[in-house]
Coordinates of C-alpha atoms in Angstrom, one line a residue:
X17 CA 3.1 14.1 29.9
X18 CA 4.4 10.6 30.2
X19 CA 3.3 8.3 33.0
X20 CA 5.3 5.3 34.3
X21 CA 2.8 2.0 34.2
X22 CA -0.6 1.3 32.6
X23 CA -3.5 1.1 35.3
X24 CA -7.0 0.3 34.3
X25 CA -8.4 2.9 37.0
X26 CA -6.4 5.6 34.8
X27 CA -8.2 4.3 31.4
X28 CA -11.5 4.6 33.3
X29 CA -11.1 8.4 34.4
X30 CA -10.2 9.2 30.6
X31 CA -13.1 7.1 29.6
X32 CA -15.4 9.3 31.5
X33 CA -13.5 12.7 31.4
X34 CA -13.9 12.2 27.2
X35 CA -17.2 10.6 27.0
X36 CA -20.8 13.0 26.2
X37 CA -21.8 12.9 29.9
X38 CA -22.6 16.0 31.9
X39 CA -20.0 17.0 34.2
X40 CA -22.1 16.2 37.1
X41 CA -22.6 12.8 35.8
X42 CA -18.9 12.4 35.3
X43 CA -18.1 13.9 38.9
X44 CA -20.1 11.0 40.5
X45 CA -18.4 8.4 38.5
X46 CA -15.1 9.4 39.0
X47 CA -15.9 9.5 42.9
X48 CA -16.9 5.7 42.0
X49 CA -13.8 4.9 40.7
X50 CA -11.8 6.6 43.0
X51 CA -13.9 4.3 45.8
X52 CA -12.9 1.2 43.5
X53 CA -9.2 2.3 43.5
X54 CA -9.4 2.7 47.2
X55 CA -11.1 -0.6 48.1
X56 CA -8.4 -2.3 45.5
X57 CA -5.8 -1.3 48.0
X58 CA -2.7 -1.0 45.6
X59 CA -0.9 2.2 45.8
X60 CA -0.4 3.7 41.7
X61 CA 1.3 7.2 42.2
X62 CA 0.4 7.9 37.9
X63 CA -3.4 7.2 38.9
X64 CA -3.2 9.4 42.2
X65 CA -1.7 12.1 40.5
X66 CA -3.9 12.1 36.9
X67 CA -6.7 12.0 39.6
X68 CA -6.0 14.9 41.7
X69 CA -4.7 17.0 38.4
X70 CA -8.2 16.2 36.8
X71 CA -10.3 16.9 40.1
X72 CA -8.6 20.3 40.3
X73 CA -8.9 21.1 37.1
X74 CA -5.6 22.0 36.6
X75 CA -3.9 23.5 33.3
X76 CA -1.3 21.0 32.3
X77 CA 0.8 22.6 29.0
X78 CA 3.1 20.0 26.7
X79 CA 7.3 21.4 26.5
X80 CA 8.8 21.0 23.8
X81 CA 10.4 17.8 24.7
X82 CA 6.4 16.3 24.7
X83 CA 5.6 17.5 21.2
X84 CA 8.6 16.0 20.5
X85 CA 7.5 12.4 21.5
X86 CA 4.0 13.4 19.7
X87 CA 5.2 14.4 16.5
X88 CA 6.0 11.1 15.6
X89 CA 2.2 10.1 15.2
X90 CA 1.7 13.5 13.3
X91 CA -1.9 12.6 11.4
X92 CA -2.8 9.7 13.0
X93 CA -6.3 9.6 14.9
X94 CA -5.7 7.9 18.1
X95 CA -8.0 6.9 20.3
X96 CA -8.1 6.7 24.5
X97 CA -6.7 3.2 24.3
X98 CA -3.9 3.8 21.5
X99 CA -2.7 6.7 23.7
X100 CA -2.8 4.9 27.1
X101 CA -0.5 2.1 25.5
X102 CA 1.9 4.8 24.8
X103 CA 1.3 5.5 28.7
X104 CA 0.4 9.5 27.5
X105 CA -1.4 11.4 30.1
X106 CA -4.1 12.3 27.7
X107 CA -5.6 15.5 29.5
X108 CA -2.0 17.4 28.6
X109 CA -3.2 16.9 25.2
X110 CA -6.7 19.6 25.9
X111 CA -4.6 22.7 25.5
X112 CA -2.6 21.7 22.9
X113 CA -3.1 24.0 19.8
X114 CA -1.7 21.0 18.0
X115 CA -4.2 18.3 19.2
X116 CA -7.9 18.2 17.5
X117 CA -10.5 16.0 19.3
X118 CA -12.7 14.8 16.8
X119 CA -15.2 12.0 16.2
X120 CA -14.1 9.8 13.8
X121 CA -18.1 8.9 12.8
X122 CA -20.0 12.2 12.3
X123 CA -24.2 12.0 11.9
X124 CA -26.4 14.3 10.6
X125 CA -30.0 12.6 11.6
X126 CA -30.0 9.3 9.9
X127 CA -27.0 9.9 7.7
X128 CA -23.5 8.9 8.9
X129 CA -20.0 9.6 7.6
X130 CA -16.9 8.0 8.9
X131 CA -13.6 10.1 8.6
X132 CA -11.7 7.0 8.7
X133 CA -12.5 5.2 5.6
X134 CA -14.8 7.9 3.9
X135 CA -17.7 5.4 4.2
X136 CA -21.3 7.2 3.7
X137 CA -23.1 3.6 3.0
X138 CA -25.8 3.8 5.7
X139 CA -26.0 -0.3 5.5
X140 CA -22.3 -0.7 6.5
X141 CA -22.9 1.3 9.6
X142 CA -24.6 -0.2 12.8
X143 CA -26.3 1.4 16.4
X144 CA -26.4 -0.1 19.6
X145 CA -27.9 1.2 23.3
X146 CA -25.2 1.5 25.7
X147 CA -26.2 2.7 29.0
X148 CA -29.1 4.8 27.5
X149 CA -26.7 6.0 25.2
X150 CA -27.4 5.1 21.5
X151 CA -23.4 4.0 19.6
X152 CA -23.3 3.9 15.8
X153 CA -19.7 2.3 14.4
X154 CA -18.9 2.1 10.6
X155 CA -18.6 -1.4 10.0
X156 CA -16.5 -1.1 6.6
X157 CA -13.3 -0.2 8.7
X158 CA -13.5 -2.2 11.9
X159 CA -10.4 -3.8 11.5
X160 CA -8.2 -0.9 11.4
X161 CA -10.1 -0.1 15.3
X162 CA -13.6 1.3 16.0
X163 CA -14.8 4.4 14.3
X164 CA -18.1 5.4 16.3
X165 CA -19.9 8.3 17.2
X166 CA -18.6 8.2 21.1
X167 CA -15.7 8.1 21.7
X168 CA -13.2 10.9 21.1
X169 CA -10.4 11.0 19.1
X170 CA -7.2 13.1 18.7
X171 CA -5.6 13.9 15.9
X172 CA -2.2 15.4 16.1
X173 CA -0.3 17.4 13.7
X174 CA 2.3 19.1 14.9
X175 CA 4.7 21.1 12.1
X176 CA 8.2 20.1 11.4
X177 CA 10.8 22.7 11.4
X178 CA 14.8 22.7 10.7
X179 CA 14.5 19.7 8.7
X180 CA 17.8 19.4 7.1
X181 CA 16.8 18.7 3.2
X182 CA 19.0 15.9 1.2
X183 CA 20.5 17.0 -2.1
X184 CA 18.8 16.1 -5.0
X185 CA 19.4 12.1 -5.7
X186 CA 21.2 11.9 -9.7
X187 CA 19.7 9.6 -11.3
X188 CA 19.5 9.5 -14.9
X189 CA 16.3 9.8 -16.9
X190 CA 15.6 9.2 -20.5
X191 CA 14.0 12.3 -22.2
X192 CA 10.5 11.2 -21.8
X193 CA 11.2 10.2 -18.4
X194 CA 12.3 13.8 -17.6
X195 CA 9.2 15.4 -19.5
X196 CA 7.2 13.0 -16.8
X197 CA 9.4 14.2 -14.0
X198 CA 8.6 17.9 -15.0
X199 CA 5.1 17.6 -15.5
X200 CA 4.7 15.8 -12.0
X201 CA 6.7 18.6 -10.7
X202 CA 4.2 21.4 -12.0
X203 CA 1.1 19.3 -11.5
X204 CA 2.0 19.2 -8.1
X205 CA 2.6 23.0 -7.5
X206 CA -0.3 23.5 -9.3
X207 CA -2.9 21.3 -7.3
X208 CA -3.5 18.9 -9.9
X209 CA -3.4 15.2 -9.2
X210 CA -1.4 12.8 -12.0
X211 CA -1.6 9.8 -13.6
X212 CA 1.8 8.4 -14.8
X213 CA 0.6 5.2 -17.2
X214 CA 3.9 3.6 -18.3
X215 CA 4.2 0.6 -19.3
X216 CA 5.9 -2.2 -17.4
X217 CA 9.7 -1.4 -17.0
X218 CA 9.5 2.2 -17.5
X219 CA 10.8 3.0 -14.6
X220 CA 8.2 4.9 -12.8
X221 CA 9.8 5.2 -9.1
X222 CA 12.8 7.5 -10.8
X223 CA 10.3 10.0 -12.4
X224 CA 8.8 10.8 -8.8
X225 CA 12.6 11.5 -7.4
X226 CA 12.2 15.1 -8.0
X227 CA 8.8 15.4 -7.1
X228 CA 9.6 14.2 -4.0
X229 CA 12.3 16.8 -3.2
X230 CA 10.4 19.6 -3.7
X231 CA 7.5 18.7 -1.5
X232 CA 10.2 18.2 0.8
X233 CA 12.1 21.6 0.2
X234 CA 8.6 23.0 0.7
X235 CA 8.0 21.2 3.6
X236 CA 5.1 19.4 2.5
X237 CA 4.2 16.2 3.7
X238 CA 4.4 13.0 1.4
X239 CA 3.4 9.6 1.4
X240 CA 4.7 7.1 -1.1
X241 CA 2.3 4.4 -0.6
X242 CA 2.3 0.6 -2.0
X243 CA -0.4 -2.2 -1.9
X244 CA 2.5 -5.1 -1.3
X245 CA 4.6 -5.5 1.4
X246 CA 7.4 -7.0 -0.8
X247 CA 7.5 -3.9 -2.7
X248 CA 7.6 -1.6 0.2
X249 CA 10.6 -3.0 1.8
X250 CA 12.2 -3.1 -1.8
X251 CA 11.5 0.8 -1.8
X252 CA 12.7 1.7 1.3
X253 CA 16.5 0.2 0.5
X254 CA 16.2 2.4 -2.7
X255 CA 15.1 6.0 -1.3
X256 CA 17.3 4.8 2.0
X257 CA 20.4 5.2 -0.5
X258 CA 19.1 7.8 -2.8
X259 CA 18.0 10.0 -0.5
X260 CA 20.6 9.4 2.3
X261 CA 20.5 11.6 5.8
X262 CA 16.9 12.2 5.6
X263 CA 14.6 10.3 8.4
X264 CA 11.8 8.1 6.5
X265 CA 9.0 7.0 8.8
X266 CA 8.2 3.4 7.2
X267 CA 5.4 1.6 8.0
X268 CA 3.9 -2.4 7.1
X269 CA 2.7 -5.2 9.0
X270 CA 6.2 -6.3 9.5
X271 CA 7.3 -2.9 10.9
X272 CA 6.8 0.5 12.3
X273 CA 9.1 3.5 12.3
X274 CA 7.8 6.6 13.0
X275 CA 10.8 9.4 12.7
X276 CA 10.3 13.7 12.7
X277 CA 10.0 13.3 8.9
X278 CA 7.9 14.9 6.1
X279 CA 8.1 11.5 4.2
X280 CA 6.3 8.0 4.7
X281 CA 6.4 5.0 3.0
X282 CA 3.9 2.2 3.8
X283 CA 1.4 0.0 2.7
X284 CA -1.8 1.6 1.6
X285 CA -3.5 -0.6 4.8
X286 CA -1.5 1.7 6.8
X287 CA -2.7 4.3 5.3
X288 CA -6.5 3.8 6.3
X289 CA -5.4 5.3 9.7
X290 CA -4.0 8.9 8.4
X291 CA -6.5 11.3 8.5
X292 CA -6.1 15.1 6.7
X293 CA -2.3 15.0 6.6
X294 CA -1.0 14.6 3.5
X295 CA -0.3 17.4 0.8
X296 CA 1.0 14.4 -1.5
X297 CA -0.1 11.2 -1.8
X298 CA 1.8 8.8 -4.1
X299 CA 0.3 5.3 -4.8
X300 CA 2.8 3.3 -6.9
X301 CA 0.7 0.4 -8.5
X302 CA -2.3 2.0 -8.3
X303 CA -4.3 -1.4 -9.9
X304 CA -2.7 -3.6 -7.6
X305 CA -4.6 -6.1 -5.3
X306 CA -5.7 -5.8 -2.4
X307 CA -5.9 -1.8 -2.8
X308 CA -7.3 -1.8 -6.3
X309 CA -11.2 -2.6 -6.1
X310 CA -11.1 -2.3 -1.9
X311 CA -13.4 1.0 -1.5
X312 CA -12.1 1.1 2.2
X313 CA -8.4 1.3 1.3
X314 CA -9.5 3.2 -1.6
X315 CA -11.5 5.6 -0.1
X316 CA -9.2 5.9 3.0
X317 CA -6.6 7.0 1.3
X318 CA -8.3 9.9 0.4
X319 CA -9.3 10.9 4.0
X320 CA -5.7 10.9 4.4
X321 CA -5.5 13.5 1.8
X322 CA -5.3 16.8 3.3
X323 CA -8.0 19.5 2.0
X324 CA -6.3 20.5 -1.5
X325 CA -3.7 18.0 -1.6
X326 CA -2.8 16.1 -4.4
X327 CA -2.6 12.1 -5.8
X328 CA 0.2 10.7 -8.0
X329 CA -0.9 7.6 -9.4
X330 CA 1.7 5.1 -11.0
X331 CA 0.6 2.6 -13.1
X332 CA 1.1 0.0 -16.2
X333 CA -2.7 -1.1 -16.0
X334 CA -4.6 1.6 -14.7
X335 CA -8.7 2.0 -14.1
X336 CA -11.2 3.7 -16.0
X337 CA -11.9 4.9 -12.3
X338 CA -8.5 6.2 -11.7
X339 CA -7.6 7.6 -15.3
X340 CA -11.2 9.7 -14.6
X341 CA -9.9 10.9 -10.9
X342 CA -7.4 12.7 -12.1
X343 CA -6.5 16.1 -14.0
X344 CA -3.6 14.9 -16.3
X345 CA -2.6 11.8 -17.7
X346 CA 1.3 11.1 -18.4
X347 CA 1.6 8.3 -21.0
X348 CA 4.9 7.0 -21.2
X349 CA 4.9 3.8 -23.5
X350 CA 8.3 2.8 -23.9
X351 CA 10.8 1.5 -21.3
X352 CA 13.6 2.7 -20.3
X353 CA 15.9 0.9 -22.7
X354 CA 13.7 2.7 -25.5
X355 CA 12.5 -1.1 -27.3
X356 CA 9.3 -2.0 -28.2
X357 CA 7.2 -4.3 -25.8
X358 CA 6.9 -7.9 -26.5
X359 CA 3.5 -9.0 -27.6
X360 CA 2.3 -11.9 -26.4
X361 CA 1.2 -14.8 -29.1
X362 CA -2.5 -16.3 -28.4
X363 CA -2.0 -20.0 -28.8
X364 CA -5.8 -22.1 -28.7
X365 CA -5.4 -26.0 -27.0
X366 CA -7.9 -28.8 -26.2
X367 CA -9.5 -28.7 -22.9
X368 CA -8.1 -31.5 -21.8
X369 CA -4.6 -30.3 -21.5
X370 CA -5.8 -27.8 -18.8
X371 CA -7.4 -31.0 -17.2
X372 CA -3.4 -32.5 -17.4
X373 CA -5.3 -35.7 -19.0
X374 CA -3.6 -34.8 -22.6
X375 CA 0.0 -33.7 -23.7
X376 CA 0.6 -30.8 -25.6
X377 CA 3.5 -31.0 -28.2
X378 CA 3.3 -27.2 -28.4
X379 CA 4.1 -26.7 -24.5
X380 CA 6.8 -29.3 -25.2
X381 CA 8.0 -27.6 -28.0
X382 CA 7.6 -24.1 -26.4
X383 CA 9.7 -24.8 -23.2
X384 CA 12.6 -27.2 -25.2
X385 CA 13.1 -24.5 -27.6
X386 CA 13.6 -21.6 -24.4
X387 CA 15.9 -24.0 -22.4
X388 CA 18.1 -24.8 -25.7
X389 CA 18.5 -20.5 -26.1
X390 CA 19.3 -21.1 -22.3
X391 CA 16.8 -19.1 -21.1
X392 CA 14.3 -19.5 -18.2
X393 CA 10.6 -20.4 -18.6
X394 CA 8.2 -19.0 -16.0
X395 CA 4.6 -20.3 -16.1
X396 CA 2.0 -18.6 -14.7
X397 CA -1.3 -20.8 -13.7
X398 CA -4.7 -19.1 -12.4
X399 CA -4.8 -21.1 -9.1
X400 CA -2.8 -22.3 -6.4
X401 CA -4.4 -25.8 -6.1
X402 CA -2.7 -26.1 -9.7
X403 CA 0.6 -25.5 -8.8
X404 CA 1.9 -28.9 -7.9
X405 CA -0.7 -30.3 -10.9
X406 CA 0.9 -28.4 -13.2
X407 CA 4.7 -29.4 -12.0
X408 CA 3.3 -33.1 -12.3
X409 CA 2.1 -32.8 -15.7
X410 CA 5.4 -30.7 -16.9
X411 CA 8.1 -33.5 -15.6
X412 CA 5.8 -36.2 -17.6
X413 CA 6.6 -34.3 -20.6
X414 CA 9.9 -33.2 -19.8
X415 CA 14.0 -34.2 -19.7
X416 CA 14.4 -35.3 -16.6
X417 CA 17.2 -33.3 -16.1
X418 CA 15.2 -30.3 -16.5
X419 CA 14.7 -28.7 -12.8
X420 CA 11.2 -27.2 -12.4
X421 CA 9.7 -25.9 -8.9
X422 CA 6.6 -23.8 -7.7
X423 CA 5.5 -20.9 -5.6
X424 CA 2.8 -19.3 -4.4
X425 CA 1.6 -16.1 -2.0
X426 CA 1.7 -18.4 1.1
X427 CA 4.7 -20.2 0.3
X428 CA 6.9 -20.2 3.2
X429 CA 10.0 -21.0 1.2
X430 CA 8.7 -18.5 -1.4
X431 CA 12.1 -16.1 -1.3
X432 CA 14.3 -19.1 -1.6
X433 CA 12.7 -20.4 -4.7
X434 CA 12.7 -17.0 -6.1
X435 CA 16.1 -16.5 -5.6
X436 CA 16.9 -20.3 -6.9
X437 CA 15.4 -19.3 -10.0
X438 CA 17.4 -16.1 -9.8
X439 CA 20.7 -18.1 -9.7
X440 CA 19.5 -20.8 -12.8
X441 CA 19.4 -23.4 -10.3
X442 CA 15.8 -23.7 -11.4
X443 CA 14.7 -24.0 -15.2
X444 CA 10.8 -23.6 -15.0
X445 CA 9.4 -21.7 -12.6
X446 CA 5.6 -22.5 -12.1
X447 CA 3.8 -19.4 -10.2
X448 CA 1.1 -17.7 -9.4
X449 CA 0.0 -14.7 -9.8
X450 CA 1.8 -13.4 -6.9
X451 CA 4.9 -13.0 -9.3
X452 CA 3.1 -10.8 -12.0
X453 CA 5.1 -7.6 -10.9
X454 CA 7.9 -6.5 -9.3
X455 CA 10.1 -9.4 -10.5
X456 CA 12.8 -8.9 -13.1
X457 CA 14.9 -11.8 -14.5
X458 CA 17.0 -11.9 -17.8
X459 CA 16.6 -14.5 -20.6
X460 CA 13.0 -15.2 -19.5
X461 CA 10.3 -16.9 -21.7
X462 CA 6.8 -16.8 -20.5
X463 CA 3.7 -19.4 -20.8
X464 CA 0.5 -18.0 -19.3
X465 CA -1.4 -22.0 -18.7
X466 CA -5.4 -21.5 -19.4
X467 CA -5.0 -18.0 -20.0
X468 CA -9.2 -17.4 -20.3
X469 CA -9.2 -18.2 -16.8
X470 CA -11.3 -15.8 -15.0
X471 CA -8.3 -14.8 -12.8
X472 CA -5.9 -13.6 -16.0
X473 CA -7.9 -10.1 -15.9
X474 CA -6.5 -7.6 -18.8
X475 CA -4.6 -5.8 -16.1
X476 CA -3.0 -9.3 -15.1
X477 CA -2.0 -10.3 -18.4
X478 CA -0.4 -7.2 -19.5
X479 CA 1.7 -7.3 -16.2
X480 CA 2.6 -11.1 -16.5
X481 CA 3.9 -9.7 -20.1
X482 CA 5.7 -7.3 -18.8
X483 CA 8.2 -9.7 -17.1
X484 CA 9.7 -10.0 -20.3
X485 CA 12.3 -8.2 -22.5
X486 CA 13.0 -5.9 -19.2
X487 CA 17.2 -5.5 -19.7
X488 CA 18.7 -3.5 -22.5
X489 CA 21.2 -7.0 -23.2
X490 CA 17.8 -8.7 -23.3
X491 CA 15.0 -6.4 -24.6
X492 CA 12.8 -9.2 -26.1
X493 CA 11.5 -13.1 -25.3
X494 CA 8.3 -15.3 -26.0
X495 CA 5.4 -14.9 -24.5
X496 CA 2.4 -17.1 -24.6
X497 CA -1.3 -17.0 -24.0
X498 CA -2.6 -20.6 -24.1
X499 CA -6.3 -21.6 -23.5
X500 CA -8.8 -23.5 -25.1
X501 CA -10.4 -20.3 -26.2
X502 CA -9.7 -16.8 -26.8
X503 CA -11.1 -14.4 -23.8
X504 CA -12.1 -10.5 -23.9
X505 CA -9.3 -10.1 -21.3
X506 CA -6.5 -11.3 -23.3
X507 CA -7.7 -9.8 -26.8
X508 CA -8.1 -6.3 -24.5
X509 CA -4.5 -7.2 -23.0
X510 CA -2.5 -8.0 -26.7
X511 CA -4.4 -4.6 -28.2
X512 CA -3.4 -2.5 -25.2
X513 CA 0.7 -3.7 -25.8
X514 CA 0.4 -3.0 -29.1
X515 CA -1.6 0.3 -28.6
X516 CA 1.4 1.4 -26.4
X517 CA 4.0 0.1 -28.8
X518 CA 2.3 2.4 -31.5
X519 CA 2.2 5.3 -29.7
X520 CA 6.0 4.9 -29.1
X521 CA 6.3 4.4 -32.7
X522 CA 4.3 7.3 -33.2
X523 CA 6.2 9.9 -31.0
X524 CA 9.4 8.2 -32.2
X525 CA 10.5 7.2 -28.9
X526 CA 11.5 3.4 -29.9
X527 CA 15.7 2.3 -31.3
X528 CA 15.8 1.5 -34.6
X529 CA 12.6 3.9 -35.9
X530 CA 12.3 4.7 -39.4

């Protein structure tokens, strides 16, 4: 099945062998390439041989060494090109019980439907004449490779047997966090997708644990899927450990391993190219740019979904969209340590401060108090052109012994500063928005700088709060809204922490209830 080097006289005959000519037609060019091969003069023993086997029309079967190799892209639809890269001789693939050829784009008339990203927009699709030939691609998922109405795709899925399952990972959950875990488990068998809304530092990767395991014990296939990079590779040490001796095929811009698994991890970008695989789909931070609001990741992760398969959704800040999608919603709205949230304080300045043309004595006030308790202060502004502003402005106002830095998405000494801050060897950290989630540092104080700004969304604000308070030793801190007025966003984020913090209160989940 595999050949030895990549000719282009090879991807030619699969070009025409797979393309809606008549045989005749195809017969006469693959005379005209043979002629070309000929003329070129350089012997290729793969090209002679895929030639003659085609010709002949010989029956070429795949061993079990071959489906093997072709496991490991189980659910992905790969075209001509994708395969001849991975120097497959594609026409061992035809008899393959395993191997669907599909279209990715499918038309009925004027109506078009791509199977990659689940577009049906007719004004994001777009024809062309090719040889007489009319071509219609979906413009919405171009970058993740042409989805069109010619060429053929194949879409593998091959089963996986004599897995050898881990045991069970023991990790200890609260009481509501086991309710969570069992609900998830039934939902699951059940075929009903879940939301788990819990509030920042719930701890909403431990509640899928057991979820996971029995997909796996039932030989289900499972993705656990992440918009951010960062967080994937954070995962992937975690479930590594946890669930030790089992292959995880992981998958992000930075890296690629495809193992005989049942489980994935990966970016929800890598996602996009999975089509009908997955009987579980798990999106941890479900409201999380750039999936949240992207209809193509969006809507490609559910042509990933197989027919009857089920979502998990894990989030702090979900959607209206998403809480609708589903058929049960798990509210957890305590963390893990079982204290109340932090609410954030709404403090109203002049303009001019967020012009850094006038001092405040409350920001003054606000960040001398935090370093005295010796904590940390991170400050979040809404752009990055304010970053190195903002660090200006603080030093004028400032000790000079007081060490403050920034960081932003495109930082290239972004982990370094992090860590720096980590390890106290910074005091004020200003930031981004890029460090609204998945950070966790102990005695933090937080100041959210023009907090009306139209980048603070709700979902934003109540993550940027949840930085705070995150350690049992050091369950609460400050955190401030400051802007020169008071926006929807950050009433709707202060109502939602206290609505959560009442509803803990309510089911008596909090320390310390009366």
């Amino acid at each position: 099945m595999i050949f030895r080097e990549y000719c282009e006289f090879i991807e030619a005959l699969y070009n025409i062998r797979y393309s809606r000519m008549t045989n005749s037609e195809k017969n006469t060019y693959y005379r005209n390439i043979k002629e070309s091969y000929d003329s070129f003069g350089k012997i290729n023993e793969d090209f002679e041989e895929i030639y003659n086997e085609i010709m002949t029309g010989a029956v070429c079967t795949l061993g079990e060494e071959d489906l093997s190799i072709l496991r490991k892209y189980n659910g992905l639809l790969l075209s001509i090109s994708r395969l001849l890269k991975l120097n497959i001789k594609i026409h061992y693939l035809d008899n393959c019980p395993y191997v669907e050829k599909i279209y990715s784009l499918r038309s009925n008339g004027d109506r078009f439907h791509c199977l990659q990203c689940d577009n049906k927009d007719k004004n994001l699709f777009f024809s062309f004449i090719s040889r007489d030939q009319k071509i219609t691609y979906c413009k919405r998922c171009i970058d993740f490779g042409r989805s069109d109405d010619y060429f053929i795709k194949f879409h593998i899925s091959i089963p996986m047997f004599d897995l050898e399952i881990p045991k069970l990972p023991s990790v200890k959950l609260s009481d509501i966090q086991e309710e969570a875990s069992v609900s998830l488990v039934r939902n699951i068998k059940n075929g009903n997708s879940t939301l788990i809304w819990a509030v920042c530092g719930a701890g909403k990767t431990e509640i899928v644990y057991a979820a996971i395991y029995q997909a796996l014990l039932s030989n289900k296939r499972i993705c656990l899927a992440i918009p951010r990079r960062d967080v994937v590779k954070e995962l992937i040490e975690r479930f590594m450990r946890d669930f030790r001796g089992y292959p995880i095929s992981v998958l992000h811009g930075e890296e690629k391993i495809l193992e005989d698994s049942n489980f994935y991890i990966m970016t929800t970008h890598q996602l996009v190219k999975y089509y009908n695989y997955f009987d579980v789909i798990i999106i941890d931070e479900v409201d999380a740019f750039p999936y949240s609001g992207d209809e193509c990741l969006e809507n490609g992760a559910r042509t990933s979904l197989k027919r009857g398969g089920v979502f998990v959704f894990l989030s702090a800040t979900p959607s209206d969209k998403v809480k609708s999608s589903v058929e049960e919603i798990v509210k957890i709205p305590i963390r893990y340590h079982r204290y109340l949230l932090p609410v954030p304080k709404i403090k109203i300045e002049k303009a001019e401060v967020f012009e850094f043309s006038k001092k405040s004595k409350f920001i003054q006030e606000f960040i001398t108090s935090s370093l005295e308790k010796k904590r940390r202060v991170l400050i979040f502004v809404p752009e990055i052109g304010m970053c190195e502003s903002a660090v200006l402005y603080f030093k004028k106002i400032l000790p000079e012994k007081v060490l403050i830095d920034f960081v932003y998405s495109e930082d290239k000494q972004r982990s370094e500063k992090v860590q720096r801050f980590y390890n106290r060897e910074i005091d004020i950290l200003v930031t981004t928005t890029i460090l609204e989630r998945g950070v966790t540092f102990d005695y933090l104080d937080v100041l959210v700088f023009d907090a009306n700004h139209i980048n603070f969304t709700k979902a934003a604000l109540i993550q940027i709060s949840g930085r705070v308070g995150r350690k049992d030793y050091d369950n609460s801190g400050d955190i401030v809204f400051l802007a020169d007025k008071i926006s929807k966003d950050m009433k709707a984020a202060v109502k939602e922490i206290e609505y959560m913090n009442n509803l803990a209160k309510y089911r008596k989940l909090n320390r310390g209830r009366v």
